[in-house]
Amino acid sequence: MQNVLTKISGEAKFELLIFLALASIPLVFSGYILFILPQYMLFGLLAVSLSILWGLTGIISFGQAGFFAIGAYAIGIVVKSTFLMNSAILGILLGIIVSAVIAGVVGYFLFSAKVKATYFVLATLALSIIIEQLAKSQKEITGGWNGLFVDRISISFGDLLEYSLFNDIPMYYFTLLLTTIAYALIKFLTTSNFGKILRGIRENEDRILALGYNTSIYKTLIFCVSGALAGFAGSIYGTHAGFVDPSLARVLFSTEVIVWVAIGGRNSIIGSFLGGILVASLANYLNSITPEYWQLIIGIVFIAVVILFKGGLAGGLEEIYHRLKSKNYVSARNP
Amino acid sequence: MSLLEIHNLSKSFKGLLANDKICMELKLGEARCIIGPNGAGKTTLISMISGHLFQSSGIITFDGKNISNHDLVKRVRLGIGRKFQTPTLFDNLTVYENVELSVIRNNYSNFEKNAKIDETLKLIRLFDEKDVPANTLSHGQRQWLEIGLLIGNNVKLLLLDEPTAGMTTEETIATTKLINNLSGEKNLSIIVIEHDINFVRELGAQITVLHLGKIFAEGNYSTIENNKFVREIYLGAPDVVS
């Protein structure tokens, strides 16, 4: 028990450290990093949206990019077409709600029909392709192949105060704030009874069913939360990047999310979050120094991490930590 | 009043009659052993009661309700819990977390939850192992842990499929005590499928003998032991007609 307690608080301390570091970056650095890091934080959230499915519940989704694109298009379309005061907030909410509803409906039919994990993956893949095709074909709404320009939003509080996110530093802190809130909510969810039951589904679905839990409802709910989170990240991404196009919904992007999470550590929320940030930054950096080979290098890193640590970098670090602490440690967490 | 009533329950698999018009009653707090040679239909019968299989015909009544068409989850929530033939646990979670997963379905307060978990862990003699992952337990301990999951789940009827398989003699004795304690003090009804005839004798419960899907004999241990036909089909009497 003592071990478990120190481990939990250790992880929480680490998470606090990461968010404090993110908060202090604008005090130290300036320039491009302040522009690009919010985007990577949103990628981190996107990675978390997969980690609560894959790591926590044991379901893989190839459709996370689809939800991300829905969020981005939602804010783009709303900001463009309405003259409401709070069109930005409306856009973000719409991104969350549409993603959640689509995930909920798809999840409900697939899970209550007891579809196997493999077929679920294929269904999410198809979902992603459908979203991409819709984005391409509905030219009047989405701009088709050309995409959609999205203005940086302003958040207004009544008539008096308007907070523009046009500059990088306000955008940075706005994104960081929302990211932190979303992260904390997800963290709370994973430690709640709901999260424990999801872990039970991952470990042994037959047993959790035989304990009287309706697993299809739990799986539908977590898919819904995951879709909502991806849509949320996407909506902020839309206004941050200023541009949305159909490539956001591509299967290739969904696959990238899987790579981030596998490298970061699917069983760890903070590991996945950092996986999203670090692997996306690494990919960007490598792309600038060696445009021909960057994908190859990321591929090698991916394979190396998967072979060396089954639980990704987070799982590997945890294992090393426990090895150092006690030589009798039995790897329990990361099967 | 009977907790469980089974009336003319049959199950056929593509023409093969695995259970043929089984009738059975079980009172609150009663333990019952089901024995019979391989293929007698013991596990099929338990699966129909737990909701893992649906009957071809017949009626199951539990606690005064007709549950014949209830699905698995609904039956568990009424109080029917099942232990599988091979222990089915959350292998990578600790013993404590295993029991916790079964206890939290009851919407307890934190205090009640912890009390229930501790009580269950002590009952199944795994309190000292509570922080150990379930996959490091011995085979016998794993069987107990699975029984613990049913206790934590607050079931009224336990269906135990070969609870002593793979146990040492000491563990088997402890299991006998545990089952008697559960039916006697906790007033739970229990159906046990067993092959170990010593265990069946020690348990001292009423016995139902299944053979080719039918109830072949019923009674206490000495009645069954002295039944010539039971000896022939099950205990392996020397003078079996070839």
PDB file of C-alpha atoms in Angstrom, chain B:
ATOM      1  CA  MET B   1     -39.625 -20.624   0.333  1.00  0.00           C
ATOM      2  CA  SER B   2     -37.219 -21.695  -2.323  1.00  0.00           C
ATOM      3  CA  LEU B   3     -34.718 -19.172  -3.607  1.00  0.00           C
ATOM      4  CA  LEU B   4     -34.213 -21.007  -6.872  1.00  0.00           C
ATOM      5  CA  GLU B   5     -36.710 -23.170  -8.689  1.00  0.00           C
ATOM      6  CA  ILE B   6     -35.941 -24.915 -11.919  1.00  0.00           C
ATOM      7  CA  HIS B   7     -38.770 -26.525 -13.810  1.00  0.00           C
ATOM      8  CA  ASN B   8     -38.338 -28.893 -16.767  1.00  0.00           C
ATOM      9  CA  LEU B   9     -35.180 -27.147 -17.922  1.00  0.00           C
ATOM     10  CA  SER B  10     -33.770 -28.545 -21.165  1.00  0.00           C
ATOM     11  CA  LYS B  11     -30.914 -27.567 -23.431  1.00  0.00           C
ATOM     12  CA  SER B  12     -30.058 -29.118 -26.734  1.00  0.00           C
ATOM     13  CA  PHE B  13     -27.018 -28.398 -28.847  1.00  0.00           C
ATOM     14  CA  LYS B  14     -27.858 -29.208 -32.461  1.00  0.00           C
ATOM     15  CA  GLY B  15     -29.937 -32.185 -31.461  1.00  0.00           C
ATOM     16  CA  LEU B  16     -27.704 -33.346 -28.625  1.00  0.00           C
ATOM     17  CA  LEU B  17     -29.700 -33.133 -25.422  1.00  0.00           C
ATOM     18  CA  ALA B  18     -27.248 -31.759 -22.847  1.00  0.00           C
ATOM     19  CA  ASN B  19     -29.897 -31.169 -20.185  1.00  0.00           C
ATOM     20  CA  ASP B  20     -33.184 -33.048 -20.255  1.00  0.00           C
ATOM     21  CA  LYS B  21     -36.105 -31.740 -18.179  1.00  0.00           C
ATOM     22  CA  ILE B  22     -34.164 -30.894 -15.054  1.00  0.00           C
ATOM     23  CA  CYS B  23     -36.253 -29.986 -12.010  1.00  0.00           C
ATOM     24  CA  MET B  24     -34.570 -28.669  -8.892  1.00  0.00           C
ATOM     25  CA  GLU B  25     -35.245 -26.476  -5.888  1.00  0.00           C
ATOM     26  CA  LEU B  26     -32.804 -24.681  -3.657  1.00  0.00           C
ATOM     27  CA  LYS B  27     -33.655 -23.014  -0.362  1.00  0.00           C
ATOM     28  CA  LEU B  28     -32.070 -19.901   1.063  1.00  0.00           C
ATOM     29  CA  GLY B  29     -28.843 -20.893   2.800  1.00  0.00           C
ATOM     30  CA  GLU B  30     -28.790 -24.333   1.244  1.00  0.00           C
ATOM     31  CA  ALA B  31     -25.714 -25.857  -0.342  1.00  0.00           C
ATOM     32  CA  ARG B  32     -26.039 -28.425  -3.085  1.00  0.00           C
ATOM     33  CA  CYS B  33     -23.446 -30.539  -4.840  1.00  0.00           C
ATOM     34  CA  ILE B  34     -23.875 -31.578  -8.428  1.00  0.00           C
ATOM     35  CA  ILE B  35     -21.791 -34.547  -9.442  1.00  0.00           C
ATOM     36  CA  GLY B  36     -21.710 -36.703 -12.512  1.00  0.00           C
ATOM     37  CA  PRO B  37     -19.313 -38.077 -15.115  1.00  0.00           C
ATOM     38  CA  ASN B  38     -17.884 -35.889 -17.862  1.00  0.00           C
ATOM     39  CA  GLY B  39     -20.517 -34.802 -20.323  1.00  0.00           C
ATOM     40  CA  ALA B  40     -23.336 -35.225 -17.828  1.00  0.00           C
ATOM     41  CA  GLY B  41     -24.425 -31.623 -18.393  1.00  0.00           C
ATOM     42  CA  LYS B  42     -23.294 -30.082 -15.105  1.00  0.00           C
ATOM     43  CA  THR B  43     -21.654 -26.984 -16.527  1.00  0.00           C
ATOM     44  CA  THR B  44     -24.511 -26.546 -19.016  1.00  0.00           C
ATOM     45  CA  LEU B  45     -26.982 -26.497 -16.130  1.00  0.00           C
ATOM     46  CA  ILE B  46     -24.968 -23.879 -14.227  1.00  0.00           C
ATOM     47  CA  SER B  47     -24.573 -21.791 -17.379  1.00  0.00           C
ATOM     48  CA  MET B  48     -28.324 -21.718 -17.870  1.00  0.00           C
ATOM     49  CA  ILE B  49     -28.850 -20.566 -14.298  1.00  0.00           C
ATOM     50  CA  SER B  50     -26.161 -17.873 -14.558  1.00  0.00           C
ATOM     51  CA  GLY B  51     -27.425 -16.619 -17.909  1.00  0.00           C
ATOM     52  CA  HIS B  52     -24.337 -17.555 -19.918  1.00  0.00           C
ATOM     53  CA  LEU B  53     -26.533 -19.928 -21.930  1.00  0.00           C
ATOM     54  CA  PHE B  54     -30.221 -19.773 -22.692  1.00  0.00           C
ATOM     55  CA  GLN B  55     -32.413 -22.808 -22.161  1.00  0.00           C
ATOM     56  CA  SER B  56     -34.140 -24.539 -25.065  1.00  0.00           C
ATOM     57  CA  SER B  57     -37.211 -24.959 -22.880  1.00  0.00           C
ATOM     58  CA  GLY B  58     -38.178 -24.774 -19.230  1.00  0.00           C
ATOM     59  CA  ILE B  59     -38.541 -22.146 -16.541  1.00  0.00           C
ATOM     60  CA  ILE B  60     -36.105 -20.727 -13.988  1.00  0.00           C
ATOM     61  CA  THR B  61     -37.547 -18.841 -11.020  1.00  0.00           C
ATOM     62  CA  PHE B  62     -35.280 -16.881  -8.701  1.00  0.00           C
ATOM     63  CA  ASP B  63     -36.464 -15.086  -5.595  1.00  0.00           C
ATOM     64  CA  GLY B  64     -40.065 -15.399  -6.792  1.00  0.00           C
ATOM     65  CA  LYS B  65     -39.337 -13.924 -10.237  1.00  0.00           C
ATOM     66  CA  ASN B  66     -39.344 -15.731 -13.523  1.00  0.00           C
ATOM     67  CA  ILE B  67     -35.841 -15.024 -14.828  1.00  0.00           C
ATOM     68  CA  SER B  68     -35.918 -17.423 -17.781  1.00  0.00           C
ATOM     69  CA  ASN B  69     -35.474 -14.587 -20.269  1.00  0.00           C
ATOM     70  CA  HIS B  70     -33.225 -12.313 -18.197  1.00  0.00           C
ATOM     71  CA  ASP B  71     -29.764 -11.700 -19.594  1.00  0.00           C
ATOM     72  CA  LEU B  72     -26.539 -12.260 -17.695  1.00  0.00           C
ATOM     73  CA  VAL B  73     -26.178  -8.755 -16.264  1.00  0.00           C
ATOM     74  CA  LYS B  74     -29.780  -8.652 -15.079  1.00  0.00           C
ATOM     75  CA  ARG B  75     -29.371 -11.971 -13.293  1.00  0.00           C
ATOM     76  CA  VAL B  76     -26.163 -10.885 -11.582  1.00  0.00           C
ATOM     77  CA  ARG B  77     -27.921  -7.753 -10.395  1.00  0.00           C
ATOM     78  CA  LEU B  78     -30.677  -9.920  -8.888  1.00  0.00           C
ATOM     79  CA  GLY B  79     -28.008 -11.867  -7.005  1.00  0.00           C
ATOM     80  CA  ILE B  80     -26.766 -14.802  -9.041  1.00  0.00           C
ATOM     81  CA  GLY B  81     -22.979 -15.020  -9.176  1.00  0.00           C
ATOM     82  CA  ARG B  82     -20.849 -17.544 -10.972  1.00  0.00           C
ATOM     83  CA  LYS B  83     -17.328 -18.835 -10.538  1.00  0.00           C
ATOM     84  CA  PHE B  84     -15.920 -20.284 -13.720  1.00  0.00           C
ATOM     85  CA  GLN B  85     -14.180 -23.622 -14.087  1.00  0.00           C
ATOM     86  CA  THR B  86     -10.820 -21.949 -14.686  1.00  0.00           C
ATOM     87  CA  PRO B  87     -10.391 -18.928 -12.411  1.00  0.00           C
ATOM     88  CA  THR B  88     -11.419 -15.793 -14.266  1.00  0.00           C
ATOM     89  CA  LEU B  89      -9.796 -12.790 -12.603  1.00  0.00           C
ATOM     90  CA  PHE B  90      -8.269  -9.416 -13.366  1.00  0.00           C
ATOM     91  CA  ASP B  91      -4.784 -10.871 -13.545  1.00  0.00           C
ATOM     92  CA  ASN B  92      -2.744  -7.690 -13.644  1.00  0.00           C
ATOM     93  CA  LEU B  93      -4.648  -5.949 -10.879  1.00  0.00           C
ATOM     94  CA  THR B  94      -3.931  -6.524  -7.206  1.00  0.00           C
ATOM     95  CA  VAL B  95      -6.084  -8.760  -5.025  1.00  0.00           C
ATOM     96  CA  TYR B  96      -7.506  -5.622  -3.404  1.00  0.00           C
ATOM     97  CA  GLU B  97      -8.350  -4.042  -6.761  1.00  0.00           C
ATOM     98  CA  ASN B  98     -10.005  -7.270  -7.877  1.00  0.00           C
ATOM     99  CA  VAL B  99     -12.345  -7.314  -4.899  1.00  0.00           C
ATOM    100  CA  GLU B 100     -12.862  -3.559  -5.160  1.00  0.00           C
ATOM    101  CA  LEU B 101     -14.179  -3.955  -8.714  1.00  0.00           C
ATOM    102  CA  SER B 102     -16.861  -6.300  -7.482  1.00  0.00           C
ATOM    103  CA  VAL B 103     -17.741  -4.225  -4.407  1.00  0.00           C
ATOM    104  CA  ILE B 104     -18.147  -0.845  -6.133  1.00  0.00           C
ATOM    105  CA  ARG B 105     -21.208  -2.042  -8.034  1.00  0.00           C
ATOM    106  CA  ASN B 106     -23.178  -1.667  -4.788  1.00  0.00           C
ATOM    107  CA  ASN B 107     -22.872   2.145  -4.601  1.00  0.00           C
ATOM    108  CA  TYR B 108     -21.511   2.062  -1.082  1.00  0.00           C
ATOM    109  CA  SER B 109     -20.089   5.010   0.805  1.00  0.00           C
ATOM    110  CA  ASN B 110     -16.323   4.988   1.079  1.00  0.00           C
ATOM    111  CA  PHE B 111     -16.493   3.676   4.627  1.00  0.00           C
ATOM    112  CA  GLU B 112     -18.888   0.860   3.755  1.00  0.00           C
ATOM    113  CA  LYS B 113     -16.828   0.019   0.689  1.00  0.00           C
ATOM    114  CA  ASN B 114     -13.595  -0.382   2.644  1.00  0.00           C
ATOM    115  CA  ALA B 115     -15.342  -2.405   5.339  1.00  0.00           C
ATOM    116  CA  LYS B 116     -16.863  -4.724   2.745  1.00  0.00           C
ATOM    117  CA  ILE B 117     -13.533  -5.205   0.967  1.00  0.00           C
ATOM    118  CA  ASP B 118     -11.703  -5.971   4.206  1.00  0.00           C
ATOM    119  CA  GLU B 119     -14.417  -8.355   5.336  1.00  0.00           C
ATOM    120  CA  THR B 120     -14.326 -10.191   2.015  1.00  0.00           C
ATOM    121  CA  LEU B 121     -10.523 -10.400   1.983  1.00  0.00           C
ATOM    122  CA  LYS B 122     -10.506 -11.893   5.470  1.00  0.00           C
ATOM    123  CA  LEU B 123     -13.237 -14.359   4.600  1.00  0.00           C
ATOM    124  CA  ILE B 124     -11.275 -15.709   1.631  1.00  0.00           C
ATOM    125  CA  ARG B 125      -8.028 -15.628   3.642  1.00  0.00           C
ATOM    126  CA  LEU B 126      -6.235 -13.259   1.277  1.00  0.00           C
ATOM    127  CA  PHE B 127      -6.013 -10.183   3.502  1.00  0.00           C
ATOM    128  CA  ASP B 128      -2.226 -10.432   3.737  1.00  0.00           C
ATOM    129  CA  GLU B 129      -1.916 -10.782  -0.036  1.00  0.00           C
ATOM    130  CA  LYS B 130      -4.099  -7.811  -0.868  1.00  0.00           C
ATOM    131  CA  ASP B 131      -1.377  -5.767  -2.589  1.00  0.00           C
ATOM    132  CA  VAL B 132      -0.113  -8.638  -4.688  1.00  0.00           C
ATOM    133  CA  PRO B 133      -1.135  -8.904  -8.354  1.00  0.00           C
ATOM    134  CA  ALA B 134      -3.687 -11.670  -8.879  1.00  0.00           C
ATOM    135  CA  ASN B 135      -1.458 -13.501 -11.356  1.00  0.00           C
ATOM    136  CA  THR B 136       1.150 -14.213  -8.684  1.00  0.00           C
ATOM    137  CA  LEU B 137      -1.294 -16.102  -6.446  1.00  0.00           C
ATOM    138  CA  SER B 138      -1.251 -19.876  -6.186  1.00  0.00           C
ATOM    139  CA  HIS B 139      -3.923 -21.797  -8.029  1.00  0.00           C
ATOM    140  CA  GLY B 140      -5.918 -22.408  -4.872  1.00  0.00           C
ATOM    141  CA  GLN B 141      -5.734 -18.755  -3.845  1.00  0.00           C
ATOM    142  CA  ARG B 142      -6.990 -17.749  -7.263  1.00  0.00           C
ATOM    143  CA  GLN B 143     -10.038 -19.945  -6.758  1.00  0.00           C
ATOM    144  CA  TRP B 144     -10.701 -18.212  -3.427  1.00  0.00           C
ATOM    145  CA  LEU B 145     -10.263 -14.800  -4.955  1.00  0.00           C
ATOM    146  CA  GLU B 146     -12.897 -15.606  -7.544  1.00  0.00           C
ATOM    147  CA  ILE B 147     -15.270 -16.698  -4.779  1.00  0.00           C
ATOM    148  CA  GLY B 148     -14.363 -13.405  -3.083  1.00  0.00           C
ATOM    149  CA  LEU B 149     -15.493 -11.510  -6.167  1.00  0.00           C
ATOM    150  CA  LEU B 150     -18.920 -13.116  -5.804  1.00  0.00           C
ATOM    151  CA  ILE B 151     -19.111 -12.319  -2.092  1.00  0.00           C
ATOM    152  CA  GLY B 152     -18.096  -8.708  -2.726  1.00  0.00           C
ATOM    153  CA  ASN B 153     -20.794  -8.545  -5.365  1.00  0.00           C
ATOM    154  CA  ASN B 154     -23.417  -9.338  -2.697  1.00  0.00           C
ATOM    155  CA  VAL B 155     -24.857 -12.334  -4.460  1.00  0.00           C
ATOM    156  CA  LYS B 156     -27.524 -14.551  -2.903  1.00  0.00           C
ATOM    157  CA  LEU B 157     -26.780 -17.596  -5.001  1.00  0.00           C
ATOM    158  CA  LEU B 158     -23.238 -18.752  -5.740  1.00  0.00           C
ATOM    159  CA  LEU B 159     -22.638 -21.110  -8.635  1.00  0.00           C
ATOM    160  CA  LEU B 160     -19.240 -22.697  -8.152  1.00  0.00           C
ATOM    161  CA  ASP B 161     -17.819 -24.712 -11.020  1.00  0.00           C
ATOM    162  CA  GLU B 162     -15.115 -26.994  -9.601  1.00  0.00           C
ATOM    163  CA  PRO B 163     -13.910 -24.682  -6.831  1.00  0.00           C
ATOM    164  CA  THR B 164     -11.279 -27.087  -5.530  1.00  0.00           C
ATOM    165  CA  ALA B 165      -9.659 -28.003  -8.852  1.00  0.00           C
ATOM    166  CA  GLY B 166      -5.902 -27.833  -8.486  1.00  0.00           C
ATOM    167  CA  MET B 167      -5.982 -27.319  -4.723  1.00  0.00           C
ATOM    168  CA  THR B 168      -3.777 -28.934  -2.112  1.00  0.00           C
ATOM    169  CA  THR B 169      -5.466 -31.018   0.597  1.00  0.00           C
ATOM    170  CA  GLU B 170      -5.171 -28.159   3.113  1.00  0.00           C
ATOM    171  CA  GLU B 171      -6.644 -25.703   0.656  1.00  0.00           C
ATOM    172  CA  THR B 172      -9.506 -28.087  -0.090  1.00  0.00           C
ATOM    173  CA  ILE B 173     -10.297 -28.356   3.617  1.00  0.00           C
ATOM    174  CA  ALA B 174     -10.235 -24.577   3.955  1.00  0.00           C
ATOM    175  CA  THR B 175     -12.561 -24.291   0.960  1.00  0.00           C
ATOM    176  CA  THR B 176     -15.011 -26.729   2.555  1.00  0.00           C
ATOM    177  CA  LYS B 177     -15.042 -24.545   5.661  1.00  0.00           C
ATOM    178  CA  LEU B 178     -15.500 -21.409   3.573  1.00  0.00           C
ATOM    179  CA  ILE B 179     -18.473 -22.841   1.682  1.00  0.00           C
ATOM    180  CA  ASN B 180     -20.103 -24.116   4.867  1.00  0.00           C
ATOM    181  CA  ASN B 181     -19.531 -20.728   6.459  1.00  0.00           C
ATOM    182  CA  LEU B 182     -21.115 -18.945   3.508  1.00  0.00           C
ATOM    183  CA  SER B 183     -24.198 -21.142   3.470  1.00  0.00           C
ATOM    184  CA  GLY B 184     -24.492 -21.473   7.240  1.00  0.00           C
ATOM    185  CA  GLU B 185     -23.616 -18.051   8.655  1.00  0.00           C
ATOM    186  CA  LYS B 186     -24.059 -15.787   5.661  1.00  0.00           C
ATOM    187  CA  ASN B 187     -27.227 -17.632   4.601  1.00  0.00           C
ATOM    188  CA  LEU B 188     -26.157 -17.821   0.964  1.00  0.00           C
ATOM    189  CA  SER B 189     -27.403 -20.523  -1.367  1.00  0.00           C
ATOM    190  CA  ILE B 190     -24.660 -22.408  -3.148  1.00  0.00           C
ATOM    191  CA  ILE B 191     -24.508 -24.871  -6.004  1.00  0.00           C
ATOM    192  CA  VAL B 192     -21.168 -26.642  -6.335  1.00  0.00           C
ATOM    193  CA  ILE B 193     -20.029 -28.789  -9.229  1.00  0.00           C
ATOM    194  CA  GLU B 194     -17.294 -31.094  -8.067  1.00  0.00           C
ATOM    195  CA  HIS B 195     -15.283 -34.108  -9.115  1.00  0.00           C
ATOM    196  CA  ASP B 196     -13.375 -34.538  -5.871  1.00  0.00           C
ATOM    197  CA  ILE B 197     -15.456 -37.093  -4.001  1.00  0.00           C
ATOM    198  CA  ASN B 198     -13.649 -36.474  -0.696  1.00  0.00           C
ATOM    199  CA  PHE B 199     -14.604 -32.825  -0.908  1.00  0.00           C
ATOM    200  CA  VAL B 200     -18.217 -33.769  -1.604  1.00  0.00           C
ATOM    201  CA  ARG B 201     -18.234 -36.013   1.452  1.00  0.00           C
ATOM    202  CA  GLU B 202     -16.656 -33.372   3.699  1.00  0.00           C
ATOM    203  CA  LEU B 203     -19.074 -30.711   2.542  1.00  0.00           C
ATOM    204  CA  GLY B 204     -21.996 -32.834   3.712  1.00  0.00           C
ATOM    205  CA  ALA B 205     -24.469 -31.128   1.417  1.00  0.00           C
ATOM    206  CA  GLN B 206     -27.338 -32.675  -0.493  1.00  0.00           C
ATOM    207  CA  ILE B 207     -26.135 -34.244  -3.717  1.00  0.00           C
ATOM    208  CA  THR B 208     -27.696 -34.313  -7.154  1.00  0.00           C
ATOM    209  CA  VAL B 209     -26.244 -36.814  -9.588  1.00  0.00           C
ATOM    210  CA  LEU B 210     -26.503 -35.935 -13.261  1.00  0.00           C
ATOM    211  CA  HIS B 211     -26.059 -38.531 -15.950  1.00  0.00           C
ATOM    212  CA  LEU B 212     -26.543 -37.966 -19.693  1.00  0.00           C
ATOM    213  CA  GLY B 213     -28.334 -34.714 -19.002  1.00  0.00           C
ATOM    214  CA  LYS B 214     -30.854 -36.141 -16.568  1.00  0.00           C
ATOM    215  CA  ILE B 215     -31.135 -36.154 -12.815  1.00  0.00           C
ATOM    216  CA  PHE B 216     -30.118 -39.670 -11.964  1.00  0.00           C
ATOM    217  CA  ALA B 217     -30.259 -39.663  -8.181  1.00  0.00           C
ATOM    218  CA  GLU B 218     -30.613 -37.253  -5.276  1.00  0.00           C
ATOM    219  CA  GLY B 219     -29.868 -37.508  -1.587  1.00  0.00           C
ATOM    220  CA  ASN B 220     -27.159 -37.167   1.047  1.00  0.00           C
ATOM    221  CA  TYR B 221     -23.712 -38.643   0.707  1.00  0.00           C
ATOM    222  CA  SER B 222     -24.440 -42.061   2.192  1.00  0.00           C
ATOM    223  CA  THR B 223     -27.574 -42.551   0.095  1.00  0.00           C
ATOM    224  CA  ILE B 224     -25.631 -41.695  -3.025  1.00  0.00           C
ATOM    225  CA  GLU B 225     -22.642 -43.778  -2.027  1.00  0.00           C
ATOM    226  CA  ASN B 226     -24.881 -46.805  -1.515  1.00  0.00           C
ATOM    227  CA  ASN B 227     -26.831 -46.350  -4.723  1.00  0.00           C
ATOM    228  CA  LYS B 228     -25.735 -49.224  -6.910  1.00  0.00           C
ATOM    229  CA  PHE B 229     -26.424 -47.410 -10.174  1.00  0.00           C
ATOM    230  CA  VAL B 230     -24.549 -44.328  -9.149  1.00  0.00           C
ATOM    231  CA  ARG B 231     -21.575 -46.512  -8.325  1.00  0.00           C
ATOM    232  CA  GLU B 232     -21.814 -48.014 -11.752  1.00  0.00           C
ATOM    233  CA  ILE B 233     -21.934 -44.783 -13.710  1.00  0.00           C
ATOM    234  CA  TYR B 234     -19.794 -42.591 -11.569  1.00  0.00           C
ATOM    235  CA  LEU B 235     -17.815 -44.196  -8.817  1.00  0.00           C
ATOM    236  CA  GLY B 236     -16.701 -47.035 -11.006  1.00  0.00           C
ATOM    237  CA  ALA B 237     -17.956 -50.227  -9.372  1.00  0.00           C
ATOM    238  CA  PRO B 238     -16.016 -53.382 -10.155  1.00  0.00           C
ATOM    239  CA  ASP B 239     -19.091 -55.318 -11.277  1.00  0.00           C
ATOM    240  CA  VAL B 240     -20.168 -53.062 -14.124  1.00  0.00           C
ATOM    241  CA  VAL B 241     -21.974 -54.945 -16.837  1.00  0.00           C
ATOM    242  CA  SER B 242     -19.926 -54.605 -19.951  1.00  0.00           C
TER     243      SER B 242
END
